[in-house]
GROMACS .gro file of C-alpha atoms in nm:
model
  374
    1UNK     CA    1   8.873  -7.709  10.015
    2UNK     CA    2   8.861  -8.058  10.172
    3UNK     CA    3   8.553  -8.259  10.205
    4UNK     CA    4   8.432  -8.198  10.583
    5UNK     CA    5   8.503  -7.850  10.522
    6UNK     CA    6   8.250  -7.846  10.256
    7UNK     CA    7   7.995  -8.054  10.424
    8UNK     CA    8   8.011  -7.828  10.700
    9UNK     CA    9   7.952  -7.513  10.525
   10UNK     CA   10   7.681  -7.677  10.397
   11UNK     CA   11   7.546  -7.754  10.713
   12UNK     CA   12   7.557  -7.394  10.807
   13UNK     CA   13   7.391  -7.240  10.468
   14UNK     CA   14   7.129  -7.512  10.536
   15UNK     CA   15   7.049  -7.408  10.920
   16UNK     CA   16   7.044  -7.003  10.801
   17UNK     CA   17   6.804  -7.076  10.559
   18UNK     CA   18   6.600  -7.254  10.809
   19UNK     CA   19   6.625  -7.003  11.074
   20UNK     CA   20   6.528  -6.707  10.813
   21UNK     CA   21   6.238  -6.872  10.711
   22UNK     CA   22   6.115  -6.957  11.062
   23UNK     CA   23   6.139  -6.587  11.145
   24UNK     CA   24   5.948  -6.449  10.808
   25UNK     CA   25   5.690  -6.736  10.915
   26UNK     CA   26   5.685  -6.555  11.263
   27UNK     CA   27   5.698  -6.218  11.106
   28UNK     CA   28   5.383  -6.327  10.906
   29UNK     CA   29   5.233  -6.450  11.219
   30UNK     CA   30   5.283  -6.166  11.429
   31UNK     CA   31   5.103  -5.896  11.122
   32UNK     CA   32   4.814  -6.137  11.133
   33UNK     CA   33   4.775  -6.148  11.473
   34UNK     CA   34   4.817  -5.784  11.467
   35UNK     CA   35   4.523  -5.718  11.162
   36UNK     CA   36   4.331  -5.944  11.401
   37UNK     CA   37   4.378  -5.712  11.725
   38UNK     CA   38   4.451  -6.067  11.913
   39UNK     CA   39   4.120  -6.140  11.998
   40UNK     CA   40   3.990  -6.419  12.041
   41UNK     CA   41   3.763  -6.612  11.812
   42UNK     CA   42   3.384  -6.472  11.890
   43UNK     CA   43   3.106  -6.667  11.923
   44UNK     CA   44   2.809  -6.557  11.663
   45UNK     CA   45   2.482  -6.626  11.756
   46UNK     CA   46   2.362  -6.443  11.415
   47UNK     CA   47   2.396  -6.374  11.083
   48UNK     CA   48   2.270  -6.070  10.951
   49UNK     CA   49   2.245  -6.054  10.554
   50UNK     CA   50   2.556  -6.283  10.610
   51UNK     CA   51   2.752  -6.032  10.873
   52UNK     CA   52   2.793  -6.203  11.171
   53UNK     CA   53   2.681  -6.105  11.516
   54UNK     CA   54   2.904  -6.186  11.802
   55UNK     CA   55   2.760  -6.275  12.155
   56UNK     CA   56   2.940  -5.979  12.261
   57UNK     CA   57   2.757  -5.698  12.046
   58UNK     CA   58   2.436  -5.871  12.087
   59UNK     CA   59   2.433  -5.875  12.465
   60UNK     CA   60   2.518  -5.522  12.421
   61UNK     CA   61   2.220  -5.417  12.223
   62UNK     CA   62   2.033  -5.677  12.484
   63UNK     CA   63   2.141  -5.471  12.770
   64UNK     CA   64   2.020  -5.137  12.595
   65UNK     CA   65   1.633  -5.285  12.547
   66UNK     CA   66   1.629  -5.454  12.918
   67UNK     CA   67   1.520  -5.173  13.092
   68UNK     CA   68   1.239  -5.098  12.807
   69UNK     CA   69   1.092  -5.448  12.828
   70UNK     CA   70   1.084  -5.437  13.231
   71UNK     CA   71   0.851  -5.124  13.231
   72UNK     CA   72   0.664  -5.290  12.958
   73UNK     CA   73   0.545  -5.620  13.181
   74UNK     CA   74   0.522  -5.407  13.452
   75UNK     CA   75   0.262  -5.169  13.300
   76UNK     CA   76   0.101  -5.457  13.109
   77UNK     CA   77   0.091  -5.719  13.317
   78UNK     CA   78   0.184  -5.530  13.670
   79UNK     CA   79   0.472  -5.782  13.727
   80UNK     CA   80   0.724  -5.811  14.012
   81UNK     CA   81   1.094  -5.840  13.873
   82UNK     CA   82   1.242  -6.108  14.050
   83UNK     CA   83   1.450  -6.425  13.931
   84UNK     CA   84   1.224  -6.563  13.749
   85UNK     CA   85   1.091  -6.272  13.581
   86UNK     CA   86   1.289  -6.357  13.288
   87UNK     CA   87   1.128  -6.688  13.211
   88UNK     CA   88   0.804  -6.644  13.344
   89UNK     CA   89   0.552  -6.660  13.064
   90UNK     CA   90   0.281  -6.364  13.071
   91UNK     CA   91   0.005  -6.426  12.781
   92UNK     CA   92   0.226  -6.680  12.597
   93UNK     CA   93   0.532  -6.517  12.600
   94UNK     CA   94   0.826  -6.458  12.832
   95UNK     CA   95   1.004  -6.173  12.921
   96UNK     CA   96   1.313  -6.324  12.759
   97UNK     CA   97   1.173  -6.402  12.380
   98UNK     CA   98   1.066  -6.060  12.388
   99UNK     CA   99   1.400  -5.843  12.488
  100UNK     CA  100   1.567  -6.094  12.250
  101UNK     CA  101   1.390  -6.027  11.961
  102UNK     CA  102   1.388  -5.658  12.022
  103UNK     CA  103   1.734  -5.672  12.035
  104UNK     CA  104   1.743  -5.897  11.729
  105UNK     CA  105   1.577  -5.600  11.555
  106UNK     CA  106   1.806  -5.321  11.685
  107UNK     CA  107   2.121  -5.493  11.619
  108UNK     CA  108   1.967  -5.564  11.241
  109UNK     CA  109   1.890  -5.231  11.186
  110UNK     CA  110   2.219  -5.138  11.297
  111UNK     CA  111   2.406  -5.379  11.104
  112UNK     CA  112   2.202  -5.313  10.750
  113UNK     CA  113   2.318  -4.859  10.798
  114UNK     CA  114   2.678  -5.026  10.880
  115UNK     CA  115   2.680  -5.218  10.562
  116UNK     CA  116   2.467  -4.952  10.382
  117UNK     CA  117   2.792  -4.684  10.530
  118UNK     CA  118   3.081  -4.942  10.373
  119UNK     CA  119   2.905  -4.958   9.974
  120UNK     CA  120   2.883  -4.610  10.048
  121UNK     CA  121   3.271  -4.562  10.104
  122UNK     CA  122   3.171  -4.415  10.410
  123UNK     CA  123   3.357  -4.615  10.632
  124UNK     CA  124   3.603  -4.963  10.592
  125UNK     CA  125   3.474  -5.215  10.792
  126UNK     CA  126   3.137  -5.299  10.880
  127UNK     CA  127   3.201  -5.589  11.117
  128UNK     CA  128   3.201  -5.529  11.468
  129UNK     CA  129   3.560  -5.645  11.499
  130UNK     CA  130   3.601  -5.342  11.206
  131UNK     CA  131   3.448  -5.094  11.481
  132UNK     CA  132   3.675  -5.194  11.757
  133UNK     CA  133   3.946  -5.129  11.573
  134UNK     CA  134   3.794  -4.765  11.474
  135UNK     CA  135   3.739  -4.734  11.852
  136UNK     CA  136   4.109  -4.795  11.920
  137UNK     CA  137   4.235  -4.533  11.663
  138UNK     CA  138   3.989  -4.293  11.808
  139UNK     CA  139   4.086  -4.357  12.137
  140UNK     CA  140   4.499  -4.334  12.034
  141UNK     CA  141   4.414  -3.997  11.828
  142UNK     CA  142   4.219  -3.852  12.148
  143UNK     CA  143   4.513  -3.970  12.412
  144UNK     CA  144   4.779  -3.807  12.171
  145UNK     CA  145   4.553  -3.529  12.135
  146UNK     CA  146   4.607  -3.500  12.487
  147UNK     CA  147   4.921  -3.500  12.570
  148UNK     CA  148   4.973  -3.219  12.256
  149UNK     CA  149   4.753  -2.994  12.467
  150UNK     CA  150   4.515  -3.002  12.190
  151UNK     CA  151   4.118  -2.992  12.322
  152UNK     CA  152   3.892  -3.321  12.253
  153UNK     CA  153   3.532  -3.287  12.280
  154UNK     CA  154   3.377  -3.552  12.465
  155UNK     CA  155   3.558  -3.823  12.660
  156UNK     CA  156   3.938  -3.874  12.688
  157UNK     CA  157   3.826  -4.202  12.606
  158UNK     CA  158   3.574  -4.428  12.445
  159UNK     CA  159   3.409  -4.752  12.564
  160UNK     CA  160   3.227  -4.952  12.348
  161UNK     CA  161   2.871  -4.824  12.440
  162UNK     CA  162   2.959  -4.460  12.426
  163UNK     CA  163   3.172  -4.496  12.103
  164UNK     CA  164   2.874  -4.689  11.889
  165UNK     CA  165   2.643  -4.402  11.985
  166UNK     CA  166   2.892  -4.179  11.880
  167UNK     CA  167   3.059  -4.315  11.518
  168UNK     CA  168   2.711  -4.459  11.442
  169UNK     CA  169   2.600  -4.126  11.442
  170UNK     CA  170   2.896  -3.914  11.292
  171UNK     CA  171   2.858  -4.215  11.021
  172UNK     CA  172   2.461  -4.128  10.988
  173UNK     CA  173   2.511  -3.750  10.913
  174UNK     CA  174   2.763  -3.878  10.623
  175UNK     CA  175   2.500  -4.135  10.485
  176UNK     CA  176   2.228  -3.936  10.457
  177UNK     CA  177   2.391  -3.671  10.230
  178UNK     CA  178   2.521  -3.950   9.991
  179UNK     CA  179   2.220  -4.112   9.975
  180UNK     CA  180   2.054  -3.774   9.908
  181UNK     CA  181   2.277  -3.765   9.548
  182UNK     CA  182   2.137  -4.067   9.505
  183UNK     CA  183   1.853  -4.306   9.554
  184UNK     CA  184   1.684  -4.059   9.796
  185UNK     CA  185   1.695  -3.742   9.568
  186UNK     CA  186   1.423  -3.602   9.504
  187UNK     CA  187   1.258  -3.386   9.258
  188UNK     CA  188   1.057  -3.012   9.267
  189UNK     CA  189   0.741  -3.173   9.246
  190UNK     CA  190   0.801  -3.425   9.526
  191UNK     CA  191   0.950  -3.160   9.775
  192UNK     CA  192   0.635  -2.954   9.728
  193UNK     CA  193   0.412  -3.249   9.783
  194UNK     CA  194   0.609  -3.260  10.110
  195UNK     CA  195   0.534  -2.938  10.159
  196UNK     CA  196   0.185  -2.991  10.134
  197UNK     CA  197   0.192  -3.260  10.345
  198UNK     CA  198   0.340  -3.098  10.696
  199UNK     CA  199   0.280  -2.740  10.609
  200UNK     CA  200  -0.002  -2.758  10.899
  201UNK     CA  201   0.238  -2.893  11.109
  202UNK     CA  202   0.531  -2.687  11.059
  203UNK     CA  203   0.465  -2.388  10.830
  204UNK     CA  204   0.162  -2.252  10.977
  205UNK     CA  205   0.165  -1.859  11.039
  206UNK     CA  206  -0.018  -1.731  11.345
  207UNK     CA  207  -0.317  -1.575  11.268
  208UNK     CA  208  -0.490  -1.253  11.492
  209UNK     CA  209  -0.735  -1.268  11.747
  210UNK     CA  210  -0.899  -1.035  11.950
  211UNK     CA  211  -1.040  -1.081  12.283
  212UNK     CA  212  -1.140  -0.989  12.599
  213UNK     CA  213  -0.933  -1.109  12.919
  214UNK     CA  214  -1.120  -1.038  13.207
  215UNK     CA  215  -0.937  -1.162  13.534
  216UNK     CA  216  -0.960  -1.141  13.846
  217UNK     CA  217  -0.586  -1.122  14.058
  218UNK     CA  218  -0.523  -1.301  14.353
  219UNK     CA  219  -0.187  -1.212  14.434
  220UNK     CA  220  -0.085  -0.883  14.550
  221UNK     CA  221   0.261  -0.658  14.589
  222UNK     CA  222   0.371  -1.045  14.518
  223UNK     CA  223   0.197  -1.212  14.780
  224UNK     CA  224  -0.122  -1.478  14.763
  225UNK     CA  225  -0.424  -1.401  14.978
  226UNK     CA  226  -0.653  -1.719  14.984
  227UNK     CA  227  -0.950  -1.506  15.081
  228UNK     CA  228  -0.899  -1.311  14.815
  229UNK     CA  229  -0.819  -1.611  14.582
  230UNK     CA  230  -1.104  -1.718  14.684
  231UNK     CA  231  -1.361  -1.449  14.600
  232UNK     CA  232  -1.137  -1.388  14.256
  233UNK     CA  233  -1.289  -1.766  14.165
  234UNK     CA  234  -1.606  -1.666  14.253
  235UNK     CA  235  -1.651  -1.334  14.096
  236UNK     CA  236  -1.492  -1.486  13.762
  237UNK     CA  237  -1.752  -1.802  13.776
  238UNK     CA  238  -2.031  -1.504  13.783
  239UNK     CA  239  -1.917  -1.319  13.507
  240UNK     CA  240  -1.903  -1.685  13.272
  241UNK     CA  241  -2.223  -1.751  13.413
  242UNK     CA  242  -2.417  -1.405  13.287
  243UNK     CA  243  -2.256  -1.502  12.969
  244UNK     CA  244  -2.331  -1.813  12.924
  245UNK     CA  245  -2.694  -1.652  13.009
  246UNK     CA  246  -2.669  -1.422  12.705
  247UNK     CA  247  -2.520  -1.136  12.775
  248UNK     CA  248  -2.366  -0.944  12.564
  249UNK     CA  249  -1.961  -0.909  12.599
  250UNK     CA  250  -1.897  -0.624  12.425
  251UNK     CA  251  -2.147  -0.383  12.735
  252UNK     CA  252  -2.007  -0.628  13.045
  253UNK     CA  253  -1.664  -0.558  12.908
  254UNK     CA  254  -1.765  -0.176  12.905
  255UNK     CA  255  -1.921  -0.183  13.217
  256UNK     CA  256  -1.610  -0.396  13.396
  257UNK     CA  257  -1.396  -0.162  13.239
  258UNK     CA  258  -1.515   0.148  13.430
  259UNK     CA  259  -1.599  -0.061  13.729
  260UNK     CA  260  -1.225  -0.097  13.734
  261UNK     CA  261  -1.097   0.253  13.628
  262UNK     CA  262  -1.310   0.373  13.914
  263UNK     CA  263  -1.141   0.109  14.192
  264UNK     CA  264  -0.828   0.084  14.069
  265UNK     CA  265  -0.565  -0.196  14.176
  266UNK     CA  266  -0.816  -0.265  14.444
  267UNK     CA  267  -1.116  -0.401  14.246
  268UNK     CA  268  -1.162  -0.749  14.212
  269UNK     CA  269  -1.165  -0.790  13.825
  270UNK     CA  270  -0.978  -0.619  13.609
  271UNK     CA  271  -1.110  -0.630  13.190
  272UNK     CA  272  -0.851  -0.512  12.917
  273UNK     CA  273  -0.890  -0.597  12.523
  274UNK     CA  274  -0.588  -0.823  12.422
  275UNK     CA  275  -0.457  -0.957  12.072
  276UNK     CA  276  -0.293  -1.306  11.992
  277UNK     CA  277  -0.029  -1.325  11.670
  278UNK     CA  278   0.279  -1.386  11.621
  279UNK     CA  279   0.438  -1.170  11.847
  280UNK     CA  280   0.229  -1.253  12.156
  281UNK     CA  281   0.188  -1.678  12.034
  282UNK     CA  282   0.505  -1.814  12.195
  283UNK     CA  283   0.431  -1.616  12.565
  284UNK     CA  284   0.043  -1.758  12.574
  285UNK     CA  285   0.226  -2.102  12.423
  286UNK     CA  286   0.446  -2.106  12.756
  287UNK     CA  287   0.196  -1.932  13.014
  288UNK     CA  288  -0.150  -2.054  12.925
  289UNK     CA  289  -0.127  -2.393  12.641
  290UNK     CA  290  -0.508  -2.409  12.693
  291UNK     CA  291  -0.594  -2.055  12.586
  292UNK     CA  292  -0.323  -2.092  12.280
  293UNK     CA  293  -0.527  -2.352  12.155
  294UNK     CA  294  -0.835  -2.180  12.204
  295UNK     CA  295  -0.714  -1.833  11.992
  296UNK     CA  296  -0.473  -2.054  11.774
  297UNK     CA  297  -0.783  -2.217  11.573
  298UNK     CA  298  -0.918  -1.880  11.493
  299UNK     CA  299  -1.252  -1.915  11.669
  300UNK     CA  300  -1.542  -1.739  11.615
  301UNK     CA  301  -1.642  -1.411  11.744
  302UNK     CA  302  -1.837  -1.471  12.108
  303UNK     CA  303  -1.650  -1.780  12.168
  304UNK     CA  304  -1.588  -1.804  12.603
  305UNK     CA  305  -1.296  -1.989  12.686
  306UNK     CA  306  -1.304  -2.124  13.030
  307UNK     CA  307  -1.108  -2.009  13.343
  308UNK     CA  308  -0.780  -2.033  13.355
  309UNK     CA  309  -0.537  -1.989  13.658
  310UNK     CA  310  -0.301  -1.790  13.513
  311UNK     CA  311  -0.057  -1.870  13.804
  312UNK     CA  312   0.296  -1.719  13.636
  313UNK     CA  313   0.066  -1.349  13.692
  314UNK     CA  314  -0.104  -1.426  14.025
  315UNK     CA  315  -0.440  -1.443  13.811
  316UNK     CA  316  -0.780  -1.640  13.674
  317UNK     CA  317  -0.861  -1.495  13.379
  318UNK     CA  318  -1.180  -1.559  13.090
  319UNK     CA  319  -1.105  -1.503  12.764
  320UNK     CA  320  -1.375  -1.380  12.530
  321UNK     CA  321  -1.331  -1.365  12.155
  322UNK     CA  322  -1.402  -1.047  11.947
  323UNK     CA  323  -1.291  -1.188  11.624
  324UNK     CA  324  -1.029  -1.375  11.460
  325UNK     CA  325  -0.830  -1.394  11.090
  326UNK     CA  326  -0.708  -1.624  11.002
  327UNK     CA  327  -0.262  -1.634  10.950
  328UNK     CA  328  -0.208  -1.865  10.685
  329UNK     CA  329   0.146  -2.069  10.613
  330UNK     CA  330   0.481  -1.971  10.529
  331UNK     CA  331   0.519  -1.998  10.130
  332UNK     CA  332   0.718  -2.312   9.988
  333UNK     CA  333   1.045  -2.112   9.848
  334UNK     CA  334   1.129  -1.945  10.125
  335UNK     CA  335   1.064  -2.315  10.351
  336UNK     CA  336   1.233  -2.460  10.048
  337UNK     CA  337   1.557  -2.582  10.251
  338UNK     CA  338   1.357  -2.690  10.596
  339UNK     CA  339   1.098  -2.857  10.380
  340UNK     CA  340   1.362  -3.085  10.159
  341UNK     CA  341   1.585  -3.156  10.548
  342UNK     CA  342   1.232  -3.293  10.664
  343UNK     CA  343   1.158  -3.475  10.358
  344UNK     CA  344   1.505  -3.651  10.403
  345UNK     CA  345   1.474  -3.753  10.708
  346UNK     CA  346   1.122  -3.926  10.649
  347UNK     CA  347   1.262  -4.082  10.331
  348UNK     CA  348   1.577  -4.168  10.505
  349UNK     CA  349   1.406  -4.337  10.811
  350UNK     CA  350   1.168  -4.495  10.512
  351UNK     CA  351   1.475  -4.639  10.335
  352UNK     CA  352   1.631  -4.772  10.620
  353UNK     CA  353   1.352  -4.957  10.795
  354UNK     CA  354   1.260  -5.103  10.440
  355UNK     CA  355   1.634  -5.223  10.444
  356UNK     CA  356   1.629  -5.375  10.753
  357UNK     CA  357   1.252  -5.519  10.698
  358UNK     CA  358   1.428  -5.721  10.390
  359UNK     CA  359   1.732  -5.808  10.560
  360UNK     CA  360   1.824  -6.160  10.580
  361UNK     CA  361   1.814  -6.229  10.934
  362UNK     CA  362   1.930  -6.602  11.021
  363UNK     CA  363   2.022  -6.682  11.420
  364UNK     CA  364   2.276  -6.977  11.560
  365UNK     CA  365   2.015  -7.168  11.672
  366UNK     CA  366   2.207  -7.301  12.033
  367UNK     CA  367   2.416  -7.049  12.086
  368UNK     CA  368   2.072  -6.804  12.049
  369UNK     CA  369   1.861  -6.964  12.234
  370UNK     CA  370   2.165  -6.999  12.492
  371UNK     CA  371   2.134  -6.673  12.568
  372UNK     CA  372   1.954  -6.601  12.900
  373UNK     CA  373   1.920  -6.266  13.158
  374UNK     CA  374   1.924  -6.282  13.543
   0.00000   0.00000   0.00000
């Protein structure tokens, strides 16, 4: 081979070399870019136990207290929102420091279950750039759910706001059950300390009470007479008042009893002996609140409730107690599972506000305080 011949293949080898590596260097380029969705660089404006917070999710979580610290000044300090409300200082502090640190305090809590979910295996990525990119996939598996014919629950498709709500909460579910293997189990003993604790609250078993309802209808075939409404107040305030004189229930019951026997559907009062338990709890819960919580307390025999408009029967009505037992609580086995899914949600909620009370919470000074509403 002659001499220019060989200089020129040369020449050739050289520039394919060249050319292959410039397109693995743009190969290389173009996965990056694609890991890095090709976004642009966001601005943080906080660090939260060293996980950034981008302008962008922090003016989200801003938007999502606004409306909370508006009705706030406005109760407190009867403000007008106008421009200036923002920066207007009311006792020392403006509208603005306030709805930024609340929102400094949501987006921590958020970010500490986020980071909590990834040591958990939960989920991947607890950045917000990681969530994005879980919003896309959701989005893509939804759309090609679609066009399968397949149902999707919810939207067709996610923004941002909807789609934190929604994988911050699918993600919760997830996190509490690890954590319940783990650092939140708990043992017998605790669970029936729990027990002990909201039993009142939540494991209380109606008891039975006896009474006298004495009322006095105002409406009739369906239809309310004022006159009559009138004189049904009246004749009910008489009854409370002979009563409250000393009268014995038990012969004014007797006596309204064959007072109305004798007039019928015509008389103005009307007495029948009634029982609250169980069965009858939830109705007088929904109909008449204030006479549950007079019979739900088990009060004592002669106790006079006041008079009630018992408007869902066209009524008043006077409730007089005959005597009462008391229901006690439903027993800790068979509450066993409710009692250990309360107890992890007030260890759980425990947990996570210690976490976020700990968290290392460190703001970009300028681009913070940079940070305005209109």
């Amino acid at each position: 081979m002659m001499v220019g011949e060989k200089r020129k293949s040369a020449v050739v080898l050289a520039t394919a070399y060249i050319l292959g590596g410039l397109l693995i260097l743009l190969a290389c380029v173009a996965w990056f870019v694609g890991r890095t969705d090709a976004r642009p660089e966001q601005a943080v404006v906080a660090e939260i136990e060293g996980e950034p917070v981008t302008e962008e999710e922090f003016r989200w979580v801003l938007g999502r207290e606004r409306s909370g610290v508006i009705e706030q000044f406005k109760r407190d300090h009867k403000v007008v929102v106008d421009k200036t409300f923002w920066q207007r200082e009311y006792d020392g502090v403006t509208p603005l420091e306030t709805v930024k640190r609340r929102a400094l305090d949501s987006v921590a809590r958020m970010k500490v279950l986020l980071q909590l979910a990834e040591r958990q295996g939960i989920i991947e990525d607890a950045s917000y750039e990681g969530l994005l990119l879980e919003m896309e996939r959701e989005n893509a598996r939804r759309a090609k759910a679609l066009a399968a014919g397949l149902p999707v629950y919810g939207p067709s498709r996610f923004d941002w706001s909807d789609f934190a709500d929604f994988y911050i909460g699918r993600m919760t579910i997830e996190l509490k059950d690890k954590l319940a293997e783990t650092v939140l189990a708990m043992t017998e003993d605790r669970l029936k300390r729990h027990y002990e604790e909201i039993k009142e609250e939540l494991f209380r078993l109606e008891g039975e009470t006896r009474f006298y309802a004495i009322s006095a209808p105002y409406r009739i075939d369906g239809v309310e007479d004022g006159e009559r409404k009138r004189e049904a107040a009246s004749a009910l305030g008489e009854i409370r008042a002979r009563l409250a004189a000393g009268e014995a229930a038990g012969p004014l019951f007797d006596e309204l009893g064959k007072e109305t026997a004798k007039a019928g559907e015509s008389s103005v009062l009307h007495a029948a002996e009634e029982r609250f338990d169980a069965a009858s709890a939830r109705y007088y819960y929904k109909t008449l609140p204030p006479l549950y919580e007079l019979l739900a307390d088990a009060p004592k025999p002669g106790t006079v409730g006041p008079i009630l408009d018992d408007e869902a029967n066209g009524r008043y009505m006077l409730a007089v107690v005959i005597g009462s037992e008391a229901g006690g609580y439903a027993g800790f086995e068979e509450s066993k599972d409710k009692v250990r899914q309360h107890a992890l949600e007030t260890v759980y909620a425990e947990y996570v506000d210690k976490l976020t009370k700990e968290a290392r919470i460190v703001t970009i000074g300028r681009l913070y305080e940079g940070i305005t509403l209109e």
